[in-house]
PDB file of C-alpha atoms in Angstrom:
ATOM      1  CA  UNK A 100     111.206 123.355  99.600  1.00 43.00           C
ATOM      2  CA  UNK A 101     111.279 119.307 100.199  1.00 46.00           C
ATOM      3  CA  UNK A 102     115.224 117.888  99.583  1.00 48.00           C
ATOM      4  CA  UNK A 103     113.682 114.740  98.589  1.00 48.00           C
ATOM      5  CA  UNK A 104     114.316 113.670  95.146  1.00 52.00           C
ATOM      6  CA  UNK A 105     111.186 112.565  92.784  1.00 52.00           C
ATOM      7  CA  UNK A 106     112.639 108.878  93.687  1.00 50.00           C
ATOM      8  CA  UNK A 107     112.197 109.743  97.128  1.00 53.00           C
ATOM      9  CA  UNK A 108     108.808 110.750  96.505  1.00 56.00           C
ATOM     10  CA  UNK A 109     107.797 107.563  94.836  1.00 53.00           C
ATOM     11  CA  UNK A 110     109.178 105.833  97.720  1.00 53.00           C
ATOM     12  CA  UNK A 111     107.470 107.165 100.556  1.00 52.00           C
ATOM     13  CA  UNK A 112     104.006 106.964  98.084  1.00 49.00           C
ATOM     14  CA  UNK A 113     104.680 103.533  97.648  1.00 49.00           C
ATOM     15  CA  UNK A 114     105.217 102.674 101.129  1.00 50.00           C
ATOM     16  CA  UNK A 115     101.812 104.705 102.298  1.00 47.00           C
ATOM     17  CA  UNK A 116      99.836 102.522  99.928  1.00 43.00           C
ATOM     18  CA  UNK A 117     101.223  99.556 100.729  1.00 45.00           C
ATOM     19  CA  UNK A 118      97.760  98.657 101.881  1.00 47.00           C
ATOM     20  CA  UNK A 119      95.397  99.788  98.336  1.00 49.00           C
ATOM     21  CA  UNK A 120      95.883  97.258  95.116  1.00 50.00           C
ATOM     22  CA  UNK A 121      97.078 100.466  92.819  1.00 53.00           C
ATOM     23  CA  UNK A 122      99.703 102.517  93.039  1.00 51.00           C
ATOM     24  CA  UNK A 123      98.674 106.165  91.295  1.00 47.00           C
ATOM     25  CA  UNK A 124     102.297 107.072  90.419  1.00 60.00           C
ATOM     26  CA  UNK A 125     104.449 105.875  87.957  1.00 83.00           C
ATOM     27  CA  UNK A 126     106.545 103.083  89.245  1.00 86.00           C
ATOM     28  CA  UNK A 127     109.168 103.191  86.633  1.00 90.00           C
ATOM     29  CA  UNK A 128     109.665 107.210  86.738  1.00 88.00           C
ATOM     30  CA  UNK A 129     113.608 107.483  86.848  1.00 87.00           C
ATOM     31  CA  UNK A 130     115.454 110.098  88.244  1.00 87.00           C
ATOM     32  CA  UNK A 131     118.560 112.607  86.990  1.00 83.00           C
ATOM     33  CA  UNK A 132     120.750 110.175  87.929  1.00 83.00           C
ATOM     34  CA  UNK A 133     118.295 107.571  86.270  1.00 82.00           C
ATOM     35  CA  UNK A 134     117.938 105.656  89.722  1.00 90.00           C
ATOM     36  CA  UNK A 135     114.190 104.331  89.553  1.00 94.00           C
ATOM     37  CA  UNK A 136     112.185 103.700  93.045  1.00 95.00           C
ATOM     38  CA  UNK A 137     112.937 100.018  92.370  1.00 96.00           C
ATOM     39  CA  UNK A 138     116.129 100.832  92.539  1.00 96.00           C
ATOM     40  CA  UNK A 139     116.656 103.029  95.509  1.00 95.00           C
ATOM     41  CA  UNK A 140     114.558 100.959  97.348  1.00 95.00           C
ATOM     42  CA  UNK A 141     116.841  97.662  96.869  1.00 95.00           C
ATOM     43  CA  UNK A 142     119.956  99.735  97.672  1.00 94.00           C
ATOM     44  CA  UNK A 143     118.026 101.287 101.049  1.00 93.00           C
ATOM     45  CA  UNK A 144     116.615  97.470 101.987  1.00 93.00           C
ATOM     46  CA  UNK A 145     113.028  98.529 101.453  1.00 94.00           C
ATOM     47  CA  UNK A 146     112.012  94.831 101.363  1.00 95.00           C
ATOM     48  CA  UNK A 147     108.100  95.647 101.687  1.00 96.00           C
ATOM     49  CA  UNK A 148     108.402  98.746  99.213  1.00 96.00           C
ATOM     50  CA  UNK A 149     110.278  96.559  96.610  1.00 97.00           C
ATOM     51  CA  UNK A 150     107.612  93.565  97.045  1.00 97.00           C
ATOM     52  CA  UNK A 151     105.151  96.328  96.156  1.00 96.00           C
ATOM     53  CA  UNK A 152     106.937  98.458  93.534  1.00 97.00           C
ATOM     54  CA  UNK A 153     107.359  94.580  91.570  1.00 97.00           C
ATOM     55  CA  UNK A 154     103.592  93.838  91.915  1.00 96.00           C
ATOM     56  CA  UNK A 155     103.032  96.656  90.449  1.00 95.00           C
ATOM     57  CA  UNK A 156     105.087  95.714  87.500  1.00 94.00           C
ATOM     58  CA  UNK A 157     108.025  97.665  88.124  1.00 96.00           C
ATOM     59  CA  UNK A 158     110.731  97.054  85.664  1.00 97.00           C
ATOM     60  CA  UNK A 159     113.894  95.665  87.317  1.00 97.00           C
ATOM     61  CA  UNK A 160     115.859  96.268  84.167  1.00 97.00           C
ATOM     62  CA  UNK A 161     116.488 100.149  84.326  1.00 94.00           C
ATOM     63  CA  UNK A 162     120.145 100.733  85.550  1.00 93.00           C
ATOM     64  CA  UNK A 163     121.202 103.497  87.825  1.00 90.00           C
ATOM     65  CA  UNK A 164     123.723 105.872  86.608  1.00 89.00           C
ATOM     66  CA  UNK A 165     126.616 103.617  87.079  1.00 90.00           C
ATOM     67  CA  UNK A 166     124.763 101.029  85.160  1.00 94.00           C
ATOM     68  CA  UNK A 167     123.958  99.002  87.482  1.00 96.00           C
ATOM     69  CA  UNK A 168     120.247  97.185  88.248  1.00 97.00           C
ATOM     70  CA  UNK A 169     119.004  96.890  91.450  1.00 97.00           C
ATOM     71  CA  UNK A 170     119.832  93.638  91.536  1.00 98.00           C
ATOM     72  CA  UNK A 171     124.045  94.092  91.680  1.00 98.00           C
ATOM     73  CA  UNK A 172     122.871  96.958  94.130  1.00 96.00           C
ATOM     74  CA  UNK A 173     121.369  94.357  96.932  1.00 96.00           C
ATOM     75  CA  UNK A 174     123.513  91.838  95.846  1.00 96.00           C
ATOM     76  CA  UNK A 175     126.594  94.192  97.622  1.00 93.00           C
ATOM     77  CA  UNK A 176     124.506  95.319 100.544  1.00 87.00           C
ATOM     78  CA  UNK A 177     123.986  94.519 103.860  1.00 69.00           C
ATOM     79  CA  UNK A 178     125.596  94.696 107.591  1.00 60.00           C
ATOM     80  CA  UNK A 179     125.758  91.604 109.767  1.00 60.00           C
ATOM     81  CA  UNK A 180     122.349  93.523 110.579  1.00 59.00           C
ATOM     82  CA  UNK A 181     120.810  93.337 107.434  1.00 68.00           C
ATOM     83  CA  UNK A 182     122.236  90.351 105.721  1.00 75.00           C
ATOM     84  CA  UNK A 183     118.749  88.874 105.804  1.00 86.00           C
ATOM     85  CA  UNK A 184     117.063  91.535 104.612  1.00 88.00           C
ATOM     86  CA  UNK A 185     119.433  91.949 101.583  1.00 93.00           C
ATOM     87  CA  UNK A 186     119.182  88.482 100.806  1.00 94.00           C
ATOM     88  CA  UNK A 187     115.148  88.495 100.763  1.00 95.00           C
ATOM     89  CA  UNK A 188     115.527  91.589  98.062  1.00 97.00           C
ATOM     90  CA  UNK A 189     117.794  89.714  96.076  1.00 97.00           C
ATOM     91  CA  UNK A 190     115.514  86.718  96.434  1.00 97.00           C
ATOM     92  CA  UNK A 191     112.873  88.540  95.072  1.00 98.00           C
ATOM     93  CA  UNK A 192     114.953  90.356  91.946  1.00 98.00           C
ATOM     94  CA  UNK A 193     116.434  87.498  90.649  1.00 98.00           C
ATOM     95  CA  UNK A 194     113.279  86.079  88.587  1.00 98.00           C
ATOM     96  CA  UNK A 195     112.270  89.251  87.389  1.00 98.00           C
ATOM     97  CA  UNK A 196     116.088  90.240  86.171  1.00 98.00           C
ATOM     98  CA  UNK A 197     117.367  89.437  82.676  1.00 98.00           C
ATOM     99  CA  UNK A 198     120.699  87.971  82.396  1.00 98.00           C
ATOM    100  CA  UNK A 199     121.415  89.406  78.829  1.00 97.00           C
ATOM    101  CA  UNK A 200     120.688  92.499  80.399  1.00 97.00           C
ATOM    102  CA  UNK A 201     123.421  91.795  83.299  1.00 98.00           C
ATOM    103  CA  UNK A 202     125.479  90.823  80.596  1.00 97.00           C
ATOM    104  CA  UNK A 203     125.466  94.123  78.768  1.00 97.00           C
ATOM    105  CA  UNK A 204     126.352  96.339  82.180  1.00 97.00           C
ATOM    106  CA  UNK A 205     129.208  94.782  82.396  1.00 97.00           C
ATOM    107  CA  UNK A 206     129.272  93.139  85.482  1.00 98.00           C
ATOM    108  CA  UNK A 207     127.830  90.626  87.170  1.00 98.00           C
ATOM    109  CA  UNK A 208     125.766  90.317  90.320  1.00 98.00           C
ATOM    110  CA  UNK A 209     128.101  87.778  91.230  1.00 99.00           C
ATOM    111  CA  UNK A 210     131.358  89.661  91.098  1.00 98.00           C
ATOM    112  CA  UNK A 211     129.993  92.196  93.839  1.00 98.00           C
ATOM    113  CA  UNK A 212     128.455  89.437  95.832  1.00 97.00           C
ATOM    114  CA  UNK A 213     132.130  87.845  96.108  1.00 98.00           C
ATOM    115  CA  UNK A 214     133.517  91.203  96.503  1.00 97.00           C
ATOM    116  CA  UNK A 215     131.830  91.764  99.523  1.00 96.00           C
ATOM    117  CA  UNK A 216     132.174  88.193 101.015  1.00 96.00           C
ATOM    118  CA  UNK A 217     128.343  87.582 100.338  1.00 96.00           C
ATOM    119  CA  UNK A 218     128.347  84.140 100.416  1.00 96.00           C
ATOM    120  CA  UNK A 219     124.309  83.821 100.868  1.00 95.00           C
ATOM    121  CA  UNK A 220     123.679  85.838  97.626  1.00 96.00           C
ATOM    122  CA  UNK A 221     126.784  84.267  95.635  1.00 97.00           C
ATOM    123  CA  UNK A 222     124.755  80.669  96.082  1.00 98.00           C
ATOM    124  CA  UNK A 223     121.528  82.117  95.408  1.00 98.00           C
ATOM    125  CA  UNK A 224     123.144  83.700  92.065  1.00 98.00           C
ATOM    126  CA  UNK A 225     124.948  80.455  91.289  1.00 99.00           C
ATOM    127  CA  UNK A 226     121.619  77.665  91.354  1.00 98.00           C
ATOM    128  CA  UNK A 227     119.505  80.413  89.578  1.00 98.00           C
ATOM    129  CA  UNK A 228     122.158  80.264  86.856  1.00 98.00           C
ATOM    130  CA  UNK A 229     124.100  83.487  86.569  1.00 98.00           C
ATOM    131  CA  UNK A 230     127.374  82.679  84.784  1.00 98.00           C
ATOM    132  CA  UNK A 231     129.966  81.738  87.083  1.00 99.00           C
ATOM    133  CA  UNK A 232     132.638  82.611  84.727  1.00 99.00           C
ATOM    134  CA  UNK A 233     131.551  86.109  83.595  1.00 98.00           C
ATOM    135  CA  UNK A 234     134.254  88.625  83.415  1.00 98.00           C
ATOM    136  CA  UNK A 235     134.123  92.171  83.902  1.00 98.00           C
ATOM    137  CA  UNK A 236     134.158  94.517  81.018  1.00 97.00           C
ATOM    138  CA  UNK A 237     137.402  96.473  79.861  1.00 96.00           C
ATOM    139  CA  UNK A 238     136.078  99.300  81.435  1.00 96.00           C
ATOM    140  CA  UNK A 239     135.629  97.727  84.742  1.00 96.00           C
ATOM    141  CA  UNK A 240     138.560  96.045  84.639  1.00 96.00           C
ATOM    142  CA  UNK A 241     140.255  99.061  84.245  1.00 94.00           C
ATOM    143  CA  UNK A 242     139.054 100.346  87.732  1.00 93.00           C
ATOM    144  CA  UNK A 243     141.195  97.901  89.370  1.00 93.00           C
ATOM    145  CA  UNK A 244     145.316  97.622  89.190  1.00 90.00           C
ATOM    146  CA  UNK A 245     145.118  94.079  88.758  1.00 89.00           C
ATOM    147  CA  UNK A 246     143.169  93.825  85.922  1.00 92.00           C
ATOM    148  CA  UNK A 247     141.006  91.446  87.807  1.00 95.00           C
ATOM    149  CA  UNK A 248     138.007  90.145  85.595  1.00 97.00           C
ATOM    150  CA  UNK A 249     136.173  86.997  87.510  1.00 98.00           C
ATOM    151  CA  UNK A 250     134.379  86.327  90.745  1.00 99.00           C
ATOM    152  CA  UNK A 251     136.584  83.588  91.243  1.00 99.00           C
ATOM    153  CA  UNK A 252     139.186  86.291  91.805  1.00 98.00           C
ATOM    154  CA  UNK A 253     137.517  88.393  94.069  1.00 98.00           C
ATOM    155  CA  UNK A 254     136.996  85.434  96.099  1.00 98.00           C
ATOM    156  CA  UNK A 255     140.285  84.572  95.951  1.00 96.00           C
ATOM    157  CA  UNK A 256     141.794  88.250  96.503  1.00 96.00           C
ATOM    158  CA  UNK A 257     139.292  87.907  99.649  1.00 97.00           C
ATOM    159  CA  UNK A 258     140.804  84.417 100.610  1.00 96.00           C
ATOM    160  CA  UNK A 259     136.871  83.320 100.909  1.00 97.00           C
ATOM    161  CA  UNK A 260     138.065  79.597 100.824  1.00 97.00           C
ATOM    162  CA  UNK A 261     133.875  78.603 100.892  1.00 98.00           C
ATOM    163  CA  UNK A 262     133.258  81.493  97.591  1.00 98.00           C
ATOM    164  CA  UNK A 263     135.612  79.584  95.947  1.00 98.00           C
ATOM    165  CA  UNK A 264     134.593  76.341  96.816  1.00 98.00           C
ATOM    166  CA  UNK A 265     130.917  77.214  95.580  1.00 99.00           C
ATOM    167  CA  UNK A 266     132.430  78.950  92.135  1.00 99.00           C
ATOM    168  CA  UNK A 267     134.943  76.109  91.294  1.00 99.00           C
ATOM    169  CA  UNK A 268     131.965  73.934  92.167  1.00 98.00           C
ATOM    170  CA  UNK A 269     129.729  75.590  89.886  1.00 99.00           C
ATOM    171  CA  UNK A 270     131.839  75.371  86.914  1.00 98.00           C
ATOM    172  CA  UNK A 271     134.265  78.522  87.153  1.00 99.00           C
ATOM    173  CA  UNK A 272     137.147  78.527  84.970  1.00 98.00           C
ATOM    174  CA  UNK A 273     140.609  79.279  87.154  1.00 97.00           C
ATOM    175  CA  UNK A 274     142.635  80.154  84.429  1.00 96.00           C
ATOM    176  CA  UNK A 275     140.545  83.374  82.963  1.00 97.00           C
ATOM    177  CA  UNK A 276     142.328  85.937  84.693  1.00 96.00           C
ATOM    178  CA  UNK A 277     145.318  88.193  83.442  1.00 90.00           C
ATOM    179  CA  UNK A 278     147.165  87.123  87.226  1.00 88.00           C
ATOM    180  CA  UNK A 279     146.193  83.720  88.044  1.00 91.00           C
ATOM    181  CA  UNK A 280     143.835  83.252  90.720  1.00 93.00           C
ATOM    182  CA  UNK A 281     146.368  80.628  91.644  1.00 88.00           C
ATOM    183  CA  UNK A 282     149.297  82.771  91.873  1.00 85.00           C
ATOM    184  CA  UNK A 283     147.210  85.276  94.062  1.00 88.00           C
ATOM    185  CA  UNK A 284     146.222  82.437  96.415  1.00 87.00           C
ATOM    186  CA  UNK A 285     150.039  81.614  96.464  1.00 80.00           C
ATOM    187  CA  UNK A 286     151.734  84.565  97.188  1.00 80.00           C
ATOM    188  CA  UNK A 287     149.196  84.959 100.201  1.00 81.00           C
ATOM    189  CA  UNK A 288     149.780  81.417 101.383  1.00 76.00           C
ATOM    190  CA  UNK A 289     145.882  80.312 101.388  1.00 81.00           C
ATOM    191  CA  UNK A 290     146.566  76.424 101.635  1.00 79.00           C
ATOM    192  CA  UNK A 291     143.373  75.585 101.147  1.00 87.00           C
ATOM    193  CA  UNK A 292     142.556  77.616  98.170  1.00 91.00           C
ATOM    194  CA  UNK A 293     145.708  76.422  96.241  1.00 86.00           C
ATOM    195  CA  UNK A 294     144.411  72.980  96.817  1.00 86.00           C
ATOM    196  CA  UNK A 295     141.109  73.648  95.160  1.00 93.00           C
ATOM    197  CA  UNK A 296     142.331  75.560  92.188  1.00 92.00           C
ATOM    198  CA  UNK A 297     144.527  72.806  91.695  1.00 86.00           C
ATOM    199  CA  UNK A 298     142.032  70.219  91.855  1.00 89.00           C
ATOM    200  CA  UNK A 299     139.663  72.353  89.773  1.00 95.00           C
ATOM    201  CA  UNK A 300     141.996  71.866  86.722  1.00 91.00           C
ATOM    202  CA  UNK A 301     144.346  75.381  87.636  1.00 89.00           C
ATOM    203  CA  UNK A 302     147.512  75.698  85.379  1.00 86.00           C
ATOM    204  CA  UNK A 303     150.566  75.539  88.007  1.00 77.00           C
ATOM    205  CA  UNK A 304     152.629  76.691  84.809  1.00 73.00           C
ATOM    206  CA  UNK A 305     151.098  79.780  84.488  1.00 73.00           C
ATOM    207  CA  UNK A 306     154.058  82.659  84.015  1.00 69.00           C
ATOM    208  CA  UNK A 307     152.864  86.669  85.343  1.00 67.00           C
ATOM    209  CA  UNK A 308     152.553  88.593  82.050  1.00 66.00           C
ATOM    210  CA  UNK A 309     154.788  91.368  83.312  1.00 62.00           C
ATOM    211  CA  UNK A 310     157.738  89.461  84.152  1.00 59.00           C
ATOM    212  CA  UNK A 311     160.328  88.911  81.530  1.00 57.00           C
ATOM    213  CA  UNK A 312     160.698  85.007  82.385  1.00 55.00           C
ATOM    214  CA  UNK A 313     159.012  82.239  81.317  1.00 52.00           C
ATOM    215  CA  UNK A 314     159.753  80.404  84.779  1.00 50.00           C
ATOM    216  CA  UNK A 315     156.299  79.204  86.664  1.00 55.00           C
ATOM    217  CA  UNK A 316     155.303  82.321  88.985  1.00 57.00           C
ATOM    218  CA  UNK A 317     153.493  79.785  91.292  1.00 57.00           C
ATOM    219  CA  UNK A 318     156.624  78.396  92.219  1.00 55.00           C
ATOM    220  CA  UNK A 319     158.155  81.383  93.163  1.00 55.00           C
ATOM    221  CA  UNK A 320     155.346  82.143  95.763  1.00 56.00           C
ATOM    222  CA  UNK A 321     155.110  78.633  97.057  1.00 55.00           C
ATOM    223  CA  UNK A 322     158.914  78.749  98.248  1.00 52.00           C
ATOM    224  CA  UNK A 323     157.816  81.287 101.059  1.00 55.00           C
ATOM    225  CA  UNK A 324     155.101  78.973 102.128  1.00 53.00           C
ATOM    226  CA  UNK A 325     156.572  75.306 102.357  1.00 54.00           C
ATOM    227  CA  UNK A 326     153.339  73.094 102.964  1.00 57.00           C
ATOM    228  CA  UNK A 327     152.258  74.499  99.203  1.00 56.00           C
ATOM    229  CA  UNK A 328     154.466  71.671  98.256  1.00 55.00           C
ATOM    230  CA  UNK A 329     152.513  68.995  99.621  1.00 55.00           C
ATOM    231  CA  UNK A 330     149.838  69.823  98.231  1.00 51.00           C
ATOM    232  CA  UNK A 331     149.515  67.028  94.903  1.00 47.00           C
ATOM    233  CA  UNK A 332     153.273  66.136  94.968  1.00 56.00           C
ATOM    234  CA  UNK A 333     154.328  69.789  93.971  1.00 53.00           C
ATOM    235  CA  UNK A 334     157.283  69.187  95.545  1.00 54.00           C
ATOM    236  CA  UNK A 335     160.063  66.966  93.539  1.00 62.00           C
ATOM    237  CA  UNK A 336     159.035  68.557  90.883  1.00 62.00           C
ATOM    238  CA  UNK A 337     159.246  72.471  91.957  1.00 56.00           C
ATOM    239  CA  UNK A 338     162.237  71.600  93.196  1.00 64.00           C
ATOM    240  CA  UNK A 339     163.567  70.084  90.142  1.00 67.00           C
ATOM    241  CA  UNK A 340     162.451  72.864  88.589  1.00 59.00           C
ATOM    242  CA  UNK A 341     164.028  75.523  90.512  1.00 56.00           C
ATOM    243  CA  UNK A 342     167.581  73.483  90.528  1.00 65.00           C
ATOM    244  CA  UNK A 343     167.686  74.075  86.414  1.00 65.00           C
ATOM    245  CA  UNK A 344     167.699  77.743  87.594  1.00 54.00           C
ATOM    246  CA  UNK A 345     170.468  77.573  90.225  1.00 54.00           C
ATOM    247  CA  UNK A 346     174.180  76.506  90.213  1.00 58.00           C
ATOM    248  CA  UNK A 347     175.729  74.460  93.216  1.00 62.00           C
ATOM    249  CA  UNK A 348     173.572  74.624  96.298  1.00 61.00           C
ATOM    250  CA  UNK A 349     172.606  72.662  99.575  1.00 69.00           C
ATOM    251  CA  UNK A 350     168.899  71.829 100.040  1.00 69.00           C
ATOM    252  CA  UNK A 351     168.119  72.643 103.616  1.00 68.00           C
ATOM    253  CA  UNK A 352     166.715  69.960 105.933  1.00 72.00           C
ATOM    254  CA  UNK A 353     162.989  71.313 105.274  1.00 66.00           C
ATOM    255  CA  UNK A 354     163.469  70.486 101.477  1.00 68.00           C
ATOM    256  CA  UNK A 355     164.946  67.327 102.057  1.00 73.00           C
ATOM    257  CA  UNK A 356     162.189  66.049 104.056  1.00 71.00           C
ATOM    258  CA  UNK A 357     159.419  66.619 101.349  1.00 66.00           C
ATOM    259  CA  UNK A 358     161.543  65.476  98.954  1.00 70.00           C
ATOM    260  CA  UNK A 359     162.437  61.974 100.909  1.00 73.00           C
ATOM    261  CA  UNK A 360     158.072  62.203 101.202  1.00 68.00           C
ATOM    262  CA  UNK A 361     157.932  60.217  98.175  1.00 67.00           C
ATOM    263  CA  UNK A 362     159.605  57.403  96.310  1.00 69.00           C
ATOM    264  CA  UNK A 363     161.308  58.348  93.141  1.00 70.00           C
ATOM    265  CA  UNK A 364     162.693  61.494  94.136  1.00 71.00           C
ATOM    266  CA  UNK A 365     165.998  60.484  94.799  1.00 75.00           C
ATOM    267  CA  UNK A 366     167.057  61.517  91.604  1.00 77.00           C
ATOM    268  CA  UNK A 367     166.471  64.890  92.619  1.00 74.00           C
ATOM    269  CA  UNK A 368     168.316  65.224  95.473  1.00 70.00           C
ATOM    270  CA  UNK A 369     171.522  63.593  93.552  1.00 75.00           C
ATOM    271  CA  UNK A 370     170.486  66.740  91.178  1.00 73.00           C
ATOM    272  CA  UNK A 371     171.181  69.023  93.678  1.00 68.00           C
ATOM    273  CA  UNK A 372     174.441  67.576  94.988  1.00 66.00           C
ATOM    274  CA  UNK A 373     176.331  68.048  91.308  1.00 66.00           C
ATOM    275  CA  UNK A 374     178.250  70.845  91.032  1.00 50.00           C
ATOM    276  CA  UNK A 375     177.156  73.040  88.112  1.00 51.00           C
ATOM    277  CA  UNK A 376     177.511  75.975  87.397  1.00 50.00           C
ATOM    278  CA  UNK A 377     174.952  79.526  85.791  1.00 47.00           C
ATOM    279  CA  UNK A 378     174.443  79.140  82.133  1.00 49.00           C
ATOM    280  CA  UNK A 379     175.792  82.675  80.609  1.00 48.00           C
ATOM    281  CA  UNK A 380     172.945  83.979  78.576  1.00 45.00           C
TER     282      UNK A 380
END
């Protein structure tokens, strides 16, 4: 009474004939949960058993039971232990992995490479051409509260300034997402990250789709974190902004120093010593 599944099996065949040119069993035999040897041997970092299982023309296509390849299972594995070893695997799935077929599971090898802060795989994925701007199915989406659909954002979420840099590089859209990659980066206060989306074409305007107001979410976040205004002369004009939504008030020191940063903003500041009053709605 062996535990082992059939996969199992395979495996441990494969790997005792690593050695003999043919393999007697079939490679692409899938299990109940329709995991091939291919792929439990990418998601176990059987580098030399999925060198072999490929030569032997295993198909790299078959997804597991969640859908998956074997190539978005290696793409999330891997300890500070085994990062190497992951990224060899991944290394050698790429070629023999279809992108339409990635396409129609739903989720990219990239978004579970950022997930997981893989950086080594994420540029491997990116020069061989996976689409940096994929987004995650409705299903998948689903599966998180945010509603999170690019790799961009789970960079982001993971405030991987050097993910981002690579994906903004590489073409990704930042203004995809239900909740702005921007605004995320905002509310958190990741400097940096603001200052690339920015530069990468981000929409500063961007309102959150649950909140009743039109006013710029971005600018609500950046008020807890001060140096966001610096960052390509956000300040006069947040500022401006936020004074249309206020009556009467005193700009603290702080505010008055970014705002006497730059020439022309003196307008501004005569802005905010008028008295006015609320509008009534």
């Amino acid at each position: 009474g062996s535990d082992r599944t059939p996969v199992c099996e395979c495996c441990c065949q494969v790997a005792s004939h690593l050695d003999t040119p043919t393999i007697s069993a079939d490679v692409n035999t899938q299990a109940d949960d329709g995991a091939t040897a291919l792929y439990e041997a990418a998601k176990m970092g059987h580098q030399e058993v999925v060198q072999m299982l490929l030569s032997q023309k295993a198909d790299a296509n078959k997804p597991g039971k969640t859908g998956m390849l074997p190539l978005h299972i290696a793409a999330q594995r891997g300890s500070d232990t085994y990062l190497c070893l992951f990224s060899r695997i991944v290394s050698m799935l790429i070629p023999v992995t279809s992108k339409a077929r990635v396409r129609r599971t739903g989720i990219s090898p990239l978004h579970l490479a950022a997930e997981r802060n893989r950086d080594d795989v994420l540029e491997m994925l990116i020069e061989a051409g996976f689409d940096v701007n994929a987004q995650l199915s409705e299903e998948r989406m689903r599966l998180y509260e945010d509603r999170r659909s690019t790799a961009l954002y789970f960079a982001i979420i993971n405030n991987n300034t050097e993910a981002a840099r690579m994906l903004l590089a590489a073409g990704a859209d930042p203004n995809l997402d239900m909740f702005r990659p921007l605004m995320v980066a905002s509310r958190m206060g990741c400097i940096q990250i603001v200052k690339l989306l920015v530069e990468h074409g981000a929409d500063i305007n961007a309102a959150i789709p649950t909140h009743p107001t039109t006013f710029p979410a971005v600018y609500m976040f950046s008020m807890k974190y001060l140096p966001l205004f610096n960052i390509c002369r956000w300040a006069g004009p947040i500022i401006d902004v936020l004074l249309d939504y206020v009556g009467h008030v005193t700009l603290c020191s702080r505010l008055m120093e970014h705002l006497d940063s730059y020439s022309g903003w003196s307008a501004i500041k005569e802005k905010a010593g008028n008295h006015r009053t609320f509008p009534t709605w």
